[in-house]
Amino acid sequence: MKGIVLAGGSGTRLYPMTLAVSKQLVPVYDKPMIYYPISVLMLAGITDILIITTPQDRDAYERLLGDGSWLGLTFSYAEQPHPRGLADAFIVGADHVGDDSVALILGDNIFHGPGFSQLLTRSSDGIKGCVLFGYAVSDPHRYGIGEVDEYGHLISLEEKPAAPRSNRAVTGLYFYDNDVVEIARSLTPSARGELEITDVNKTYLERGRARLVDLGRGFAWLDAGTYESLLEAGQYVRALELRQGVRIACLEEIALHAGLIDAEQCYDLGRRVGNSGYGHYVMELAEQARRSPMSVALR
């Protein structure tokens, strides 16, 4: 499975801070926002990732992430000059997807919860159709909503319904088989001139090939696209990291546990940013791996 992170747009809801920097490069507590969606793809076992951004922001992402080899990954880049809808990502990224299945994640979405890696792996294994991820919300009229029957099968999708039939919001993480590229190419732009991801999902639903995986209690899903939600996300990350002593979305840690890098490489990466709490944390991970490789691999 290939991965795509959608990190374009102008971030107008976060003006004036995003007048000078891409929204997905704004920090969420101790790391750039884009680390969080990349970590989700890594937890799903995806190592070949396309970053879609704007022409003016591409250089900044390349400076931050490079070609991904430092993490045992492959990063490539593509440009979306103007917002053309989420589904446009599959047209822009068609060559990247090739003949594979693909995971799309929005660059301002943050996920965290127990057993998340296993859930992602199960959901992507041998995918036929699309897999959406639902999250219970108290204000469903603000979201795309998925309705399931008594057996858990997805039966309807509505975008910001006035009278919601469910409280399960469709989050910004989507798994698709290879048909998604042709489905995206066949779409007609909506009234706002964009290719809508809801139309992609409805096509799969009409074909009887869409399912909704529920992110249950204990999971957190945050959209860090407004002042309030960005602050909330930072406070959430800070609280968990201070209480538990572990870092959320630490890419070096995920790469080390997955065997994509070894302890020596991990230590060098920590030393690169060593004059920070994040860098010291990465170096300590490497030291633990040197002392007890099996405990790190099984963590």
Coordinates of C-alpha atoms in Angstrom, one line a residue, residues 6-269:
L6 CA -2.4 16.0 1.7
A7 CA -0.5 19.1 2.9
G8 CA -1.7 21.8 0.6
G9 CA -4.2 24.5 1.0
S10 CA -3.7 28.0 2.3
G11 CA -4.6 27.5 5.9
T12 CA -6.8 30.6 6.0
R13 CA -8.5 29.5 9.3
L14 CA -5.1 30.0 11.0
Y15 CA -4.2 33.4 9.5
P16 CA -2.0 35.3 10.2
M17 CA 0.4 32.6 11.3
T18 CA 0.0 30.7 8.0
L19 CA 0.7 33.7 5.8
A20 CA 4.4 32.8 6.1
V21 CA 4.4 29.1 6.8
S22 CA 2.4 26.1 5.6
K23 CA -0.3 25.0 8.1
Q24 CA 1.2 21.5 8.3
L25 CA 4.5 22.8 9.4
V26 CA 3.1 24.7 12.4
P27 CA 4.1 22.9 15.6
V28 CA 1.7 20.8 17.6
Y29 CA 3.4 21.0 21.0
D30 CA 6.9 19.5 20.3
K31 CA 6.9 18.6 16.6
P32 CA 5.6 19.8 13.2
M33 CA 2.0 19.0 12.5
I34 CA 2.9 16.8 9.5
Y35 CA 4.7 14.3 11.8
Y36 CA 1.4 13.2 13.1
P37 CA -0.2 12.0 9.8
I38 CA 3.2 10.5 8.7
S39 CA 3.3 8.5 11.9
V40 CA -0.2 7.1 11.1
L41 CA 1.0 5.8 7.7
M42 CA 4.1 4.4 9.3
L43 CA 2.0 2.5 11.9
A44 CA 0.1 1.0 9.0
G45 CA 3.3 -0.4 7.6
I46 CA 3.5 2.1 4.7
T47 CA 7.0 3.1 3.7
D48 CA 6.4 4.9 0.3
I49 CA 4.8 8.2 1.0
L50 CA 3.8 11.1 -1.3
I51 CA 3.5 14.6 0.2
I52 CA 1.2 16.8 -1.9
T53 CA 1.7 20.5 -1.1
T54 CA 1.7 23.9 -2.8
P55 CA 4.5 25.1 -5.1
Q56 CA 5.6 27.8 -2.6
D57 CA 5.8 25.3 0.3
R58 CA 7.5 22.3 -1.4
D59 CA 11.0 23.4 -0.6
A60 CA 10.2 23.7 3.1
Y61 CA 8.9 20.2 3.2
E62 CA 11.9 18.8 1.4
R63 CA 14.2 20.6 3.9
L64 CA 12.3 19.1 6.8
L65 CA 11.8 15.5 5.5
G66 CA 14.2 15.0 2.6
D67 CA 13.9 11.8 0.7
G68 CA 12.9 9.8 3.8
S69 CA 16.0 7.6 3.8
W70 CA 16.9 8.8 7.3
L71 CA 13.8 6.9 8.5
G72 CA 14.1 4.0 6.1
L73 CA 11.2 5.5 4.1
T74 CA 10.8 6.9 0.7
F75 CA 9.3 10.4 0.5
S76 CA 8.4 12.0 -2.8
Y77 CA 6.6 15.3 -3.5
A78 CA 4.0 16.7 -5.8
E79 CA 2.3 20.1 -6.2
Q80 CA -1.3 21.1 -6.1
P81 CA -1.2 24.8 -7.1
H82 CA -4.8 25.5 -6.2
P83 CA -7.3 23.7 -3.9
R84 CA -9.2 21.3 -6.2
G85 CA -10.7 19.0 -3.6
L86 CA -9.4 16.0 -1.6
A87 CA -10.2 13.5 -4.4
D88 CA -7.8 15.4 -6.6
A89 CA -5.0 13.9 -4.6
F90 CA -5.5 10.6 -6.5
I91 CA -5.1 12.3 -9.8
V92 CA -2.1 14.3 -8.8
G93 CA -0.6 11.1 -7.2
A94 CA -1.7 8.6 -9.9
D95 CA 1.9 7.8 -10.9
H96 CA 2.8 7.3 -7.2
V97 CA -0.1 5.0 -6.6
G98 CA 0.7 2.9 -9.7
D99 CA -1.0 -0.5 -9.4
D100 CA -1.1 -0.5 -5.6
S101 CA -3.8 0.3 -3.0
V102 CA -3.4 3.6 -1.2
A103 CA -4.0 5.4 2.1
L104 CA -4.8 9.1 2.1
I105 CA -4.5 11.1 5.3
L106 CA -5.2 14.8 5.8
G107 CA -2.1 16.7 7.0
D108 CA -4.0 18.4 9.9
N109 CA -5.5 15.2 11.4
I110 CA -4.1 13.7 14.6
F111 CA -5.0 10.2 15.7
H112 CA -4.0 8.4 18.9
G113 CA -5.2 5.3 20.7
P114 CA -4.4 1.9 22.0
G115 CA -3.7 -0.9 19.4
F116 CA -3.8 1.6 16.6
S117 CA -1.1 -0.1 14.6
Q118 CA -2.8 -3.4 14.7
L119 CA -6.2 -1.8 13.7
L120 CA -4.6 -0.1 10.7
T121 CA -2.8 -3.3 9.6
R122 CA -6.0 -5.3 9.8
S123 CA -7.9 -2.7 7.9
S124 CA -5.4 -2.4 5.1
D125 CA -4.8 -6.2 4.6
G126 CA -6.0 -7.3 1.2
I127 CA -8.3 -4.3 0.8
K128 CA -11.1 -4.6 -1.7
G129 CA -13.0 -1.4 -1.9
C130 CA -12.6 1.4 0.6
V131 CA -12.2 1.5 4.4
L132 CA -13.3 4.6 6.2
F133 CA -12.7 5.4 9.9
G134 CA -15.6 6.6 12.0
Y135 CA -15.4 8.6 15.2
A136 CA -18.3 9.4 17.6
V137 CA -18.9 13.2 17.8
S138 CA -21.4 15.3 19.7
D139 CA -22.1 17.7 16.8
P140 CA -22.5 15.4 13.7
H141 CA -24.1 18.2 11.6
R142 CA -20.6 19.6 11.2
Y143 CA -19.1 16.5 9.6
G144 CA -19.4 13.9 6.9
I145 CA -21.4 11.2 8.6
G146 CA -21.5 7.4 8.1
E147 CA -24.5 5.3 9.0
V148 CA -24.2 1.6 9.7
D149 CA -26.9 -1.1 10.1
E150 CA -27.3 -3.4 13.0
Y151 CA -24.6 -5.7 11.6
G152 CA -22.1 -2.8 11.3
H153 CA -22.3 -2.5 7.5
L154 CA -22.1 1.0 6.0
I155 CA -25.5 1.9 4.5
S156 CA -25.3 5.7 4.0
L157 CA -23.0 8.7 3.8
E158 CA -24.1 12.3 4.3
E159 CA -22.1 15.5 4.2
K160 CA -22.9 17.9 7.1
P161 CA -26.5 16.7 7.4
A162 CA -29.2 18.9 8.9
A163 CA -30.8 15.9 10.5
P164 CA -28.0 13.3 11.1
R165 CA -28.9 9.7 11.1
S166 CA -25.8 8.8 13.0
N167 CA -23.1 10.4 15.2
R168 CA -20.2 8.7 13.4
A169 CA -18.0 11.3 11.7
V170 CA -15.9 10.1 8.8
T171 CA -12.3 11.1 9.8
G172 CA -9.5 12.3 7.5
L173 CA -8.0 8.9 7.0
Y174 CA -9.1 6.7 4.0
F175 CA -7.9 3.4 2.6
Y176 CA -8.7 2.5 -1.0
D177 CA -8.0 -0.2 -3.5
N178 CA -6.5 0.8 -6.9
D179 CA -9.9 1.6 -8.4
V180 CA -9.8 5.0 -6.6
V181 CA -7.7 6.6 -9.3
E182 CA -10.2 6.0 -12.0
I183 CA -13.1 6.9 -9.7
A184 CA -11.5 10.2 -9.0
R185 CA -10.9 10.9 -12.7
S186 CA -14.6 10.2 -13.4
L187 CA -15.9 12.7 -10.9
T188 CA -17.6 16.0 -11.7
P189 CA -16.6 19.0 -9.7
S190 CA -19.1 20.1 -7.0
A191 CA -20.8 23.4 -6.8
R192 CA -17.6 24.8 -5.2
G193 CA -15.5 23.6 -8.0
E194 CA -13.8 20.7 -6.2
L195 CA -13.6 17.0 -6.5
E196 CA -15.2 15.8 -3.3
I197 CA -13.9 12.8 -1.3
T198 CA -17.5 12.1 -0.3
D199 CA -18.4 11.4 -3.9
V200 CA -15.5 8.9 -4.1
N201 CA -16.8 7.2 -1.0
K202 CA -20.4 7.2 -2.2
T203 CA -19.2 5.5 -5.4
Y204 CA -17.7 2.7 -3.4
L205 CA -20.9 2.6 -1.2
E206 CA -23.1 2.2 -4.3
R207 CA -20.9 -0.7 -5.5
G208 CA -21.3 -2.4 -2.1
R209 CA -17.6 -2.1 -1.4
A210 CA -17.4 0.5 1.4
R211 CA -17.0 -0.2 5.1
L212 CA -16.7 1.9 8.2
V213 CA -14.2 0.9 11.0
D214 CA -15.2 2.5 14.3
L215 CA -12.5 4.2 16.4
G216 CA -14.0 3.4 19.7
R217 CA -13.5 4.6 23.3
G218 CA -10.0 5.4 24.2
F219 CA -9.2 6.9 20.8
A220 CA -8.6 10.5 20.1
W221 CA -9.2 12.2 16.7
L222 CA -8.2 15.9 16.4
D223 CA -8.4 18.3 13.5
A224 CA -5.8 20.9 14.1
G225 CA -7.1 23.4 11.5
T226 CA -8.4 26.2 13.7
Y227 CA -6.9 28.2 16.6
E228 CA -9.0 26.3 19.2
S229 CA -8.4 22.9 17.8
L230 CA -4.6 23.6 17.3
L231 CA -4.4 24.6 21.0
E232 CA -6.5 21.6 22.1
A233 CA -4.2 19.2 20.1
G234 CA -1.1 20.7 21.6
Q235 CA -2.5 20.4 25.1
Y236 CA -3.6 16.8 24.5
V237 CA -0.1 15.8 23.3
R238 CA 1.6 17.7 26.1
A239 CA -0.5 16.1 28.8
L240 CA -0.1 12.5 27.5
E241 CA 3.7 12.9 26.9
L242 CA 4.3 14.3 30.4
R243 CA 2.1 11.8 32.1
Q244 CA 3.3 8.7 30.2
G245 CA 6.9 9.6 29.5
V246 CA 6.5 8.7 25.8
R247 CA 6.3 10.9 22.7
I248 CA 3.3 10.7 20.3
A249 CA 4.2 10.6 16.6
C250 CA 8.0 10.3 17.2
L251 CA 9.0 9.1 13.7
E252 CA 12.4 7.9 14.8
E253 CA 10.8 5.7 17.5
I254 CA 8.4 4.2 15.1
A255 CA 11.1 3.5 12.5
L256 CA 13.3 1.9 15.2
H257 CA 10.6 -0.4 16.4
A258 CA 9.7 -1.3 12.8
G259 CA 13.3 -2.3 12.1
L260 CA 13.6 0.5 9.5
I261 CA 16.6 2.0 11.3
D262 CA 19.0 0.5 13.9
A263 CA 20.0 1.9 17.2
E264 CA 23.1 3.6 15.9
Q265 CA 21.1 5.4 13.2
C266 CA 18.5 6.3 15.8
Y267 CA 21.1 7.8 18.1
D268 CA 22.6 9.9 15.3
L269 CA 19.1 11.2 14.5

